[in-house]
XYZ file of C-alpha atoms in Angstrom:
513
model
C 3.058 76.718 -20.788
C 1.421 73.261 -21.337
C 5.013 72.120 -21.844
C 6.229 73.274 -18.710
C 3.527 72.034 -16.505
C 4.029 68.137 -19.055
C 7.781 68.591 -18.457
C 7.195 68.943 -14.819
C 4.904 66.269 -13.889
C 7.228 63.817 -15.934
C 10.119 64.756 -13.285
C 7.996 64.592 -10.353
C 6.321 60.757 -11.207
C 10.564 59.745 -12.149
C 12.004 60.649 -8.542
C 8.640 59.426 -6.941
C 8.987 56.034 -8.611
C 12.638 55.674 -8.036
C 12.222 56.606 -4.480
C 9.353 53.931 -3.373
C 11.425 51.406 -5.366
C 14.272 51.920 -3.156
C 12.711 52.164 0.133
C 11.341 48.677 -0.826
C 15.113 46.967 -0.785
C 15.730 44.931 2.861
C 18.122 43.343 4.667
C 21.141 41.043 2.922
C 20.903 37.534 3.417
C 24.529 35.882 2.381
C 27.022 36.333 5.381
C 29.916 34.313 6.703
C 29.239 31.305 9.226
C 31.490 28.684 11.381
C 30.282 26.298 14.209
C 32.845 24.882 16.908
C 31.951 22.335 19.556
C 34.239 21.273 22.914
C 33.379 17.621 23.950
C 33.045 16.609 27.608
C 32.707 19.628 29.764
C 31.252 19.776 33.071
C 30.336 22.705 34.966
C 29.576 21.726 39.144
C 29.238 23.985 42.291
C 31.378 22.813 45.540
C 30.701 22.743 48.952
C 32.026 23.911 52.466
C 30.393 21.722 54.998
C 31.760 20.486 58.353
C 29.672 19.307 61.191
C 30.688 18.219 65.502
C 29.994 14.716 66.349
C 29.815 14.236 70.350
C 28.425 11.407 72.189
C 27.822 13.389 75.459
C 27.336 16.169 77.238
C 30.101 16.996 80.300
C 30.324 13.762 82.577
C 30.937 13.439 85.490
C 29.539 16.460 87.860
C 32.748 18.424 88.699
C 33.973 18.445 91.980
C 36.992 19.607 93.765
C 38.671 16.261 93.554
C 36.590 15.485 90.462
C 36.785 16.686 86.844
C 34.552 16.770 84.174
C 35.121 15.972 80.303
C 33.545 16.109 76.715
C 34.829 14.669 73.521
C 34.034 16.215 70.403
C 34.794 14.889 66.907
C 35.333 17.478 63.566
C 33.821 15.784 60.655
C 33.996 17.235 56.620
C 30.910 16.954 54.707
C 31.613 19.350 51.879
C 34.118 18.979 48.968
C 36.184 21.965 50.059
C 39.164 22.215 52.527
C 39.051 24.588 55.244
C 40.510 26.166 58.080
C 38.860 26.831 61.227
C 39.256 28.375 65.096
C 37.403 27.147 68.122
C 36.087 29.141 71.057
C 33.223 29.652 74.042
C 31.061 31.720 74.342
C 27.488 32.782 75.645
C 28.863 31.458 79.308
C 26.125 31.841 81.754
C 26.086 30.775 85.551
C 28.440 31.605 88.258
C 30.213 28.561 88.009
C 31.255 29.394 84.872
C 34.154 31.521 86.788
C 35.652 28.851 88.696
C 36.447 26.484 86.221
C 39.276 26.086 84.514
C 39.406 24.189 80.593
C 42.180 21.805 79.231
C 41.799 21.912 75.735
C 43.345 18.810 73.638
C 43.469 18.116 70.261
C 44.255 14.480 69.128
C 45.939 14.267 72.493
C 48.024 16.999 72.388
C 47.193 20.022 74.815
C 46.362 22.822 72.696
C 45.098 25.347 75.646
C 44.870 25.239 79.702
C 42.939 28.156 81.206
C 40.130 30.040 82.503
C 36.678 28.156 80.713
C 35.239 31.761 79.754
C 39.012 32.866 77.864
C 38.832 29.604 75.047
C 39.862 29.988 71.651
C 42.400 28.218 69.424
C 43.294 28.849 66.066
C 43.709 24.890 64.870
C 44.652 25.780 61.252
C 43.795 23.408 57.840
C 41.728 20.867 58.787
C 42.986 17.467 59.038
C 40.995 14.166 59.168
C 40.529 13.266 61.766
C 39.721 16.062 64.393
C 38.801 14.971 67.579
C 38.745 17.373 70.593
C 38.874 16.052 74.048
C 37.847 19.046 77.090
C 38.453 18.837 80.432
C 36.693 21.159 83.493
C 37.990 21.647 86.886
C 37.121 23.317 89.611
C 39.238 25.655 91.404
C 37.469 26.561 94.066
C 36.651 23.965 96.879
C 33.859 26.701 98.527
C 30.569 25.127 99.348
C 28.474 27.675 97.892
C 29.690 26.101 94.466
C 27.867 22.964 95.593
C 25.035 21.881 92.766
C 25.793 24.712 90.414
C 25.445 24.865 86.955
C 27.414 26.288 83.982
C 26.133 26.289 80.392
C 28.135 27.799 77.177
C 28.267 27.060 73.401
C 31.519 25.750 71.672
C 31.461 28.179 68.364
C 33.310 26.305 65.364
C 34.698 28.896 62.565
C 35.504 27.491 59.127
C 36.717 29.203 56.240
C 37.642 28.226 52.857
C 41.139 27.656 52.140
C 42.972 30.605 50.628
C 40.171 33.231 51.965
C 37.587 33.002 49.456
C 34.054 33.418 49.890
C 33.528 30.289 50.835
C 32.575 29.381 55.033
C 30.427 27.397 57.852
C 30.067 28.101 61.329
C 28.762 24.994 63.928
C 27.996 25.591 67.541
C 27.401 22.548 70.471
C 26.199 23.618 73.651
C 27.227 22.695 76.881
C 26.064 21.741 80.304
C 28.778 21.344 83.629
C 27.403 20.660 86.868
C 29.003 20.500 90.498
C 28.180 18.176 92.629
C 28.884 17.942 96.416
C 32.016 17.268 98.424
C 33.252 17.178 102.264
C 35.106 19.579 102.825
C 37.915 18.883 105.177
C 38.850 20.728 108.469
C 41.900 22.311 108.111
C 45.378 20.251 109.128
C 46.535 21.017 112.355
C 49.194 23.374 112.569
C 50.271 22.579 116.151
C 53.207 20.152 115.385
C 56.126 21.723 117.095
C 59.861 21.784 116.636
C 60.951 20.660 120.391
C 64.456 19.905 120.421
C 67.596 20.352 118.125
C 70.703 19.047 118.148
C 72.920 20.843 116.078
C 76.655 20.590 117.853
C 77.479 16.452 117.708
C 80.041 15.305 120.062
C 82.825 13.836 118.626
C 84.842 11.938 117.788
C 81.888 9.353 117.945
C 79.566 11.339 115.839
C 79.652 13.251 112.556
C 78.415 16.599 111.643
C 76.105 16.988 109.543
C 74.169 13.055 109.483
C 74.003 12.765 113.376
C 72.652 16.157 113.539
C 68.816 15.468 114.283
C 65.282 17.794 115.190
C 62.669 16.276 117.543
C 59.125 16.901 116.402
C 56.347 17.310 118.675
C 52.842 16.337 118.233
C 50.832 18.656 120.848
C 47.479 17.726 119.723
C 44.619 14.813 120.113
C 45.011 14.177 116.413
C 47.345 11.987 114.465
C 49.459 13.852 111.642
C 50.287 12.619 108.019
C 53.211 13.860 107.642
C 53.746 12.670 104.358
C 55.711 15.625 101.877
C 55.903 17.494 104.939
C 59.815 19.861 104.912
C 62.307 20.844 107.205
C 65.067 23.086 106.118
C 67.664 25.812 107.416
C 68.981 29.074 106.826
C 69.970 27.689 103.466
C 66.609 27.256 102.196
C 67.488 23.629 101.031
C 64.827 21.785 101.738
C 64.266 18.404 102.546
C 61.066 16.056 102.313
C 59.904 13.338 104.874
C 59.342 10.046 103.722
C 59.989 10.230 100.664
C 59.605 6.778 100.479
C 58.693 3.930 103.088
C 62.382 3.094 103.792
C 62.957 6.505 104.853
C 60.102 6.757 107.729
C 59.076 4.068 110.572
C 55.803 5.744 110.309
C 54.142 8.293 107.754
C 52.237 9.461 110.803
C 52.836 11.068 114.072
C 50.407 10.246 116.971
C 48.641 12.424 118.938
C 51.072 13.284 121.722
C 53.703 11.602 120.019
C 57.464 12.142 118.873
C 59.190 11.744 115.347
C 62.915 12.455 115.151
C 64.422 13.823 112.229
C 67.878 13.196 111.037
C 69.893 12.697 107.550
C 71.410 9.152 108.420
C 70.179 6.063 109.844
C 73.569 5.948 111.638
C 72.141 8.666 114.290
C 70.132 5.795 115.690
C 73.136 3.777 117.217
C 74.825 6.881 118.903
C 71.070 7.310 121.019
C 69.702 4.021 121.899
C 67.115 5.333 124.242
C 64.935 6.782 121.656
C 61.562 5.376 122.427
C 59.992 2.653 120.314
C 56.761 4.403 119.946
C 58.837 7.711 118.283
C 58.831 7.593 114.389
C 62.240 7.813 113.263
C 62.440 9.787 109.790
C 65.842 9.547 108.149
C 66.194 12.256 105.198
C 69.035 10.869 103.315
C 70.878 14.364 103.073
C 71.728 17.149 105.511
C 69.170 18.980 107.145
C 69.053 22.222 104.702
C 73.120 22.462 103.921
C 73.866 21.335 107.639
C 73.324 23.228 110.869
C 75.831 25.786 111.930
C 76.545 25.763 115.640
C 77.722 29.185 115.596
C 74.030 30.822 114.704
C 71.137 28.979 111.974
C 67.692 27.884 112.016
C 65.303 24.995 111.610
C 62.083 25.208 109.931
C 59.464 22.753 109.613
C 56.665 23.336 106.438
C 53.522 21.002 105.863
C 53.168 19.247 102.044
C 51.931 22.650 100.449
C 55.007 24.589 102.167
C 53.030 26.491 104.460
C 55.863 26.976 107.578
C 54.372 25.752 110.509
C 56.897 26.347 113.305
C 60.679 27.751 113.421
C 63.580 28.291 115.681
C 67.038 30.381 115.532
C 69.837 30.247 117.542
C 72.350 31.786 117.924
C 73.512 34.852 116.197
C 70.307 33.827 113.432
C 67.818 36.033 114.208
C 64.688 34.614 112.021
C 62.745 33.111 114.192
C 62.494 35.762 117.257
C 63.928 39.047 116.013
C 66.947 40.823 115.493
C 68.837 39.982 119.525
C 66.392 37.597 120.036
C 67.610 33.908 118.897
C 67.785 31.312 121.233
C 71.096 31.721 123.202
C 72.722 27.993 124.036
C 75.789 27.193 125.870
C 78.777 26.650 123.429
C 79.733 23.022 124.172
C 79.588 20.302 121.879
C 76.617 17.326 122.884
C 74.267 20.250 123.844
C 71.000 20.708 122.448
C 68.113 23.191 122.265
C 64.659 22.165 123.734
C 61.357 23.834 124.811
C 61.305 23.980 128.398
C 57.709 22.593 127.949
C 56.821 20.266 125.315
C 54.780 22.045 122.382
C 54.993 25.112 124.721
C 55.080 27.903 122.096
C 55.067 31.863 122.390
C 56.870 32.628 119.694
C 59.790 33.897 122.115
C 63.437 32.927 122.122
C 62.200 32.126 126.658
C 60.872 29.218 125.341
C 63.934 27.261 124.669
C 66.393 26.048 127.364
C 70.168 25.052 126.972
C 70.367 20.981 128.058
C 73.544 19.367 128.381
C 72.068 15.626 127.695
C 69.724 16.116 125.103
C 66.856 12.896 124.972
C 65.496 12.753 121.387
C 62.010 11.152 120.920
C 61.025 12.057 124.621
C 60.884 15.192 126.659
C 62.146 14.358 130.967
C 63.738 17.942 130.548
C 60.693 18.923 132.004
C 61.891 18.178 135.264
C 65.042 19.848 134.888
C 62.896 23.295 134.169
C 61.054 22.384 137.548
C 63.894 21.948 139.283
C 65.017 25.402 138.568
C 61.905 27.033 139.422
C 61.444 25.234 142.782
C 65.205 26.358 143.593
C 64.645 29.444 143.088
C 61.492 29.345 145.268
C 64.057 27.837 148.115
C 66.178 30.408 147.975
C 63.138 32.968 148.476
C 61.733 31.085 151.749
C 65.139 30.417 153.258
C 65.932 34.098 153.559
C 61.925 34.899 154.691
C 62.795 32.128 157.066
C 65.703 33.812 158.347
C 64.493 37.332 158.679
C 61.310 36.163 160.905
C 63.862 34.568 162.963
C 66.117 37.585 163.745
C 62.672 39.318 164.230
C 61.117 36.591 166.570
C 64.503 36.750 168.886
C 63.894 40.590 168.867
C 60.728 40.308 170.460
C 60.947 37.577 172.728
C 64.007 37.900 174.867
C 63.993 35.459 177.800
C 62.800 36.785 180.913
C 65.865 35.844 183.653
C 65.497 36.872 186.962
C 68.934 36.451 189.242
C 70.658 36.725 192.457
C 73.430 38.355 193.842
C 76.571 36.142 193.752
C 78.597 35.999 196.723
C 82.723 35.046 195.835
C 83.937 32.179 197.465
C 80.261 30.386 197.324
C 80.600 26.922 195.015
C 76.478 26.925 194.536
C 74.863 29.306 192.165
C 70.707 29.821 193.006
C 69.266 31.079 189.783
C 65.647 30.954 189.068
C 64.089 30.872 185.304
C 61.160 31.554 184.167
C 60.422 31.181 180.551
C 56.769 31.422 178.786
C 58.026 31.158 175.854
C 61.404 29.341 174.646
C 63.971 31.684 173.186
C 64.502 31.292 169.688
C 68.548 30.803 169.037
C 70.750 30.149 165.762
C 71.956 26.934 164.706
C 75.285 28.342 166.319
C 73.830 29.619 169.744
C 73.926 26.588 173.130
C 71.449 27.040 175.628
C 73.144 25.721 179.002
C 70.897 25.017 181.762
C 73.084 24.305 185.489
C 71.888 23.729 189.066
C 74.836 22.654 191.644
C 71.899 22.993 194.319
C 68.245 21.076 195.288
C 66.878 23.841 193.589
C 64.294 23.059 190.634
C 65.371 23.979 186.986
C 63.124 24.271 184.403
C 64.746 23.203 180.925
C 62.483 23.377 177.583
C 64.383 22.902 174.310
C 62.442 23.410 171.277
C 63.401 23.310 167.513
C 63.718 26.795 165.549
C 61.622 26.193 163.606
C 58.648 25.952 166.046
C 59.468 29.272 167.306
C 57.683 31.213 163.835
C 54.690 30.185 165.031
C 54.738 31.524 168.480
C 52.698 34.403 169.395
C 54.903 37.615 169.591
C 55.646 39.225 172.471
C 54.786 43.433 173.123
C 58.442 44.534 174.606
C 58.841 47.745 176.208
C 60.958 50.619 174.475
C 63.705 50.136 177.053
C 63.948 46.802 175.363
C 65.396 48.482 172.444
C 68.961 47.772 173.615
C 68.248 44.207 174.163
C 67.092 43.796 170.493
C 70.676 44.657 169.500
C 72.277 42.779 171.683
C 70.365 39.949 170.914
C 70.590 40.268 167.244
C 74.421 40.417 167.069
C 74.222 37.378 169.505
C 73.025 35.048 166.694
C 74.226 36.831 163.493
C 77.767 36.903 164.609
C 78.068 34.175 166.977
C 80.427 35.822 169.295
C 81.265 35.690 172.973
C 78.312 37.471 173.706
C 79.659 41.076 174.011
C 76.756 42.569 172.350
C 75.941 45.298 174.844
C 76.858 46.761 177.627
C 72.889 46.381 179.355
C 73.042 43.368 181.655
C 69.338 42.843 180.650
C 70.239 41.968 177.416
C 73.660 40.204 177.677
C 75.287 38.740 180.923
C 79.166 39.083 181.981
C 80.652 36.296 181.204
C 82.357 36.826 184.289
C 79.208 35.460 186.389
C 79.080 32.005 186.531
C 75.357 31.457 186.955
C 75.354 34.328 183.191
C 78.086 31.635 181.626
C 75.391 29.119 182.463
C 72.126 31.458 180.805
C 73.461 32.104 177.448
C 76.570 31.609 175.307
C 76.415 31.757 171.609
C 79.907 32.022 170.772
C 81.703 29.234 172.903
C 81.550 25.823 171.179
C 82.302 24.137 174.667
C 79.919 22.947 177.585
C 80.189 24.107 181.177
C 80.077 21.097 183.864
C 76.728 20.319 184.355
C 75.180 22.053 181.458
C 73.621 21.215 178.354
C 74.420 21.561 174.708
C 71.396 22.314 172.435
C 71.559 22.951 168.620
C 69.055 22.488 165.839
């Protein structure tokens, strides 16, 4: 037994000893080991940097007539290349809306538009940059008088190639309006007033001698500087074009210009005033005017028509039917009846058959026509109270038997008022005795302003009589009632009255108006 337990603690103190001796071994020290070294490198960081260089802010204040401009430089101060896009933004004021930007980029126009709509894409940068804006203002209305519009140009830069890699600058901005006159508006009252459209040859040449008489109605001079004319064509053709073409560039209040496409017109109508600008246009007027039917229209510098006329079978000016309807013979013209007279109506115009450019004495002639017309009215109201006046004041004749065989006639008148006859009528007055005769003789014309006379109704016969007396100038015949007419078988009634006989009795008188 003492063997076993000998045996057994001999084992146990073998593995123990082995065991710590092992768990003492540590770590190897011989391994493999190689150094390499790479001379000269450098590791740096790069940059992205770009800033806006700009002297001023917007100068001058914008007006109307004025604009207003910035200049604004791109400079690089990184070590990177970039790309960038420009834009506004952050607009405030009402201004802001009426202006319009011109965008250019080392002097070529990159953008032209509405301020608050800016952006451009301008790509790799490029050295230089420089930016040159320009405002205007659309808008001439006073209440955009010392206004205000401020906004920030925004600057977007990117690394080339899209990595991560980027600056942004922004420069704010300051426009201001100032004030301004604002004009009246141009008179619109120059007036086409004549147009001579069918030349007379052989003399003259369609279309330069064809010519359009302008009429200023108004207490103001004109510029008529750019102003058009044209026809049916639409051609149109600009005054003055240059100072050869135009004795004046103005038309005086009251005043005349004359229109025509050579300066050959001139010698065929040597009474065109001195004071009347003469405007030559070097071409037709429009493609030439058509004598058949076409139109003339006259448009200020911005083309704004101002006046027209049509003649013709043209019917632009006054309505389908309505042109101005002129007498078919060549050397007539067109013309208002009254100078810068204008109802938009085709009644305005009157045919003339010696047209006078640069003046306007066919006023007369439309006088003339009314007065003659008024002549005609008064000679027949003249007439008819005539015929009436003889109607009511017959003569009153008192007379005596007459004996046959007797050479003396005793008649007795008595006359208050002196019978009215016609131009045709002879009043014979005869005495062959010592008896007194009254004779009155009194023009027609007086006789309207007598006082009437009240006849009886018996007198009714007499009133025909009498009035076929003077209308038909006959022997006298006109009734049967010796009241009214006498038989001209009775000398002393031969002597009273005869309205038909052109010859004088012995002893009588002849009396006509």
């Amino acid at each position: 037994m003492r063997k076993y337990i000998i045996k057994f603690i001999s084992i146990s103190l073998i593995v123990g000893l082995n065991w710590f001796g092992l768990s003492a071994v540590g770590d190897t020290l011989a391994y493999f080991n190689d150094i390499e070294s790479a001379q000269e490198n450098v590791f740096s960081a790069a940059t992205l940097d770009f800033s806006l260089h700009s002297a001023a802010d917007f100068s001058p204040k914008v007006t109307p007539t004025t604009t207003s401009s910035r200049n604004i430089s791109v400079i690089n101060n990184g070590s990177l290349g970039f790309q960038y896009t420009a834009s506004t933004t952050n607009t405030n004021g009402s201004l802001c809306d009426y202006l319009n930007l011109s965008a250019d980029l080392d002097g070529n126009n990159k953008y032209t538009g509405p301020l608050t709509s800016f952006y451009y894409s301008a790509g790799e940068f490029t050295t230089p940059d420089d930016w040159q804006f320009t405002a205007t203002l659309k808008d001439n209305d006073p209440a955009l008088q010392n206004q205000t519009c401020t906004f920030d140009f925004v600057f977007d830069g990117v690394q080339i190639g899209g990595a991560g890699f980027y600056d942004q600058e922004i420069i704010s901005n300051t426009i201001t309006s100032g004030q301004w006159v604002i004009p009246p508006p141009p008179p619109a009252g120059l007036k086409i007033n004549e147009v001579y459209y069918h030349v007379k040859p052989p003399n003259e040449n369609e279309p330069e001698n064809e010519w359009a008489e302008i009429y200023n109605p108004t207490s103001l001079s004109i510029d008529i500087s750019g102003w058009k004319i044209t026809d049916n064509s639409g051609w149109e053709r600009t005054f003055c074009v240059s100072p050869s073409t135009c004795s004046s560039t103005t038309i005086p209040a009251y005043g005349f210009a004359v229109v025509t496409p050579a300066t050959s017109t001139w010698g065929y109508w040597p009474g065109i005033p001195s004071d009347a600008v003469k405007i030559v246009l070097g071409k037709s007027i429009g493609n030439g005017l058509a004598n058949t039917g076409d139109r003339v229209i006259l448009k200020n510098a911005t083309g704004v028509e101002i006046d027209a006329v049509s003649w013709g079978d043209d019917n632009y000016a006054f309505g389908a039917g309505n042109g101005v309807k002129p007498a078919t013979g060549a050397g007539h013209s067109i013309a208002r009846k009254i100078k810068g007279e204008d109802t938009d109506t085709a009644g305005d115009w009157v045919d003339l058959t010696t047209p006078n450019p640069g003046t306007n004495p066919h006023l007369t002639n439309g006088e003339e026509i009314i007065i003659e017309e008024e002549i005609i009215e008064t000679e027949e109201i003249a007439e008819i109270e005539e015929v009436l006046i003889i109607e009511e004041e017959p003569a009153i004749i008192e007379e005596e038997p007459v004996i046959e065989g007797e050479t003396t006639t005793t008649e007795e008148i008595i006359a208050e008022e002196t019978p009215i006859i016609d131009d045709n009528s002879t009043i014979i007055e005869e005495s062959t005795t010592t008896e007194e005769t009254v004779i009155e003789e009194q023009p027609v014309i007086s006789a309207i302003e007598e006082q009437p006379a009240t006849l009886p109704d018996k007198s009714a016969s007499n009133q025909d009589g009498a009035r076929e007396s003077v209308s038909d100038g006959g022997s006298g015949d006109g009734g049967d009632d010796t009241s009214g007419s006498l038989d001209s078988s009775s000398p002393a009634e031969g002597a009273g009255e005869s309205s038909g006989d052109s010859g004088v009795d012995a002893g009588g008188e002849s009396v006509s108006e």
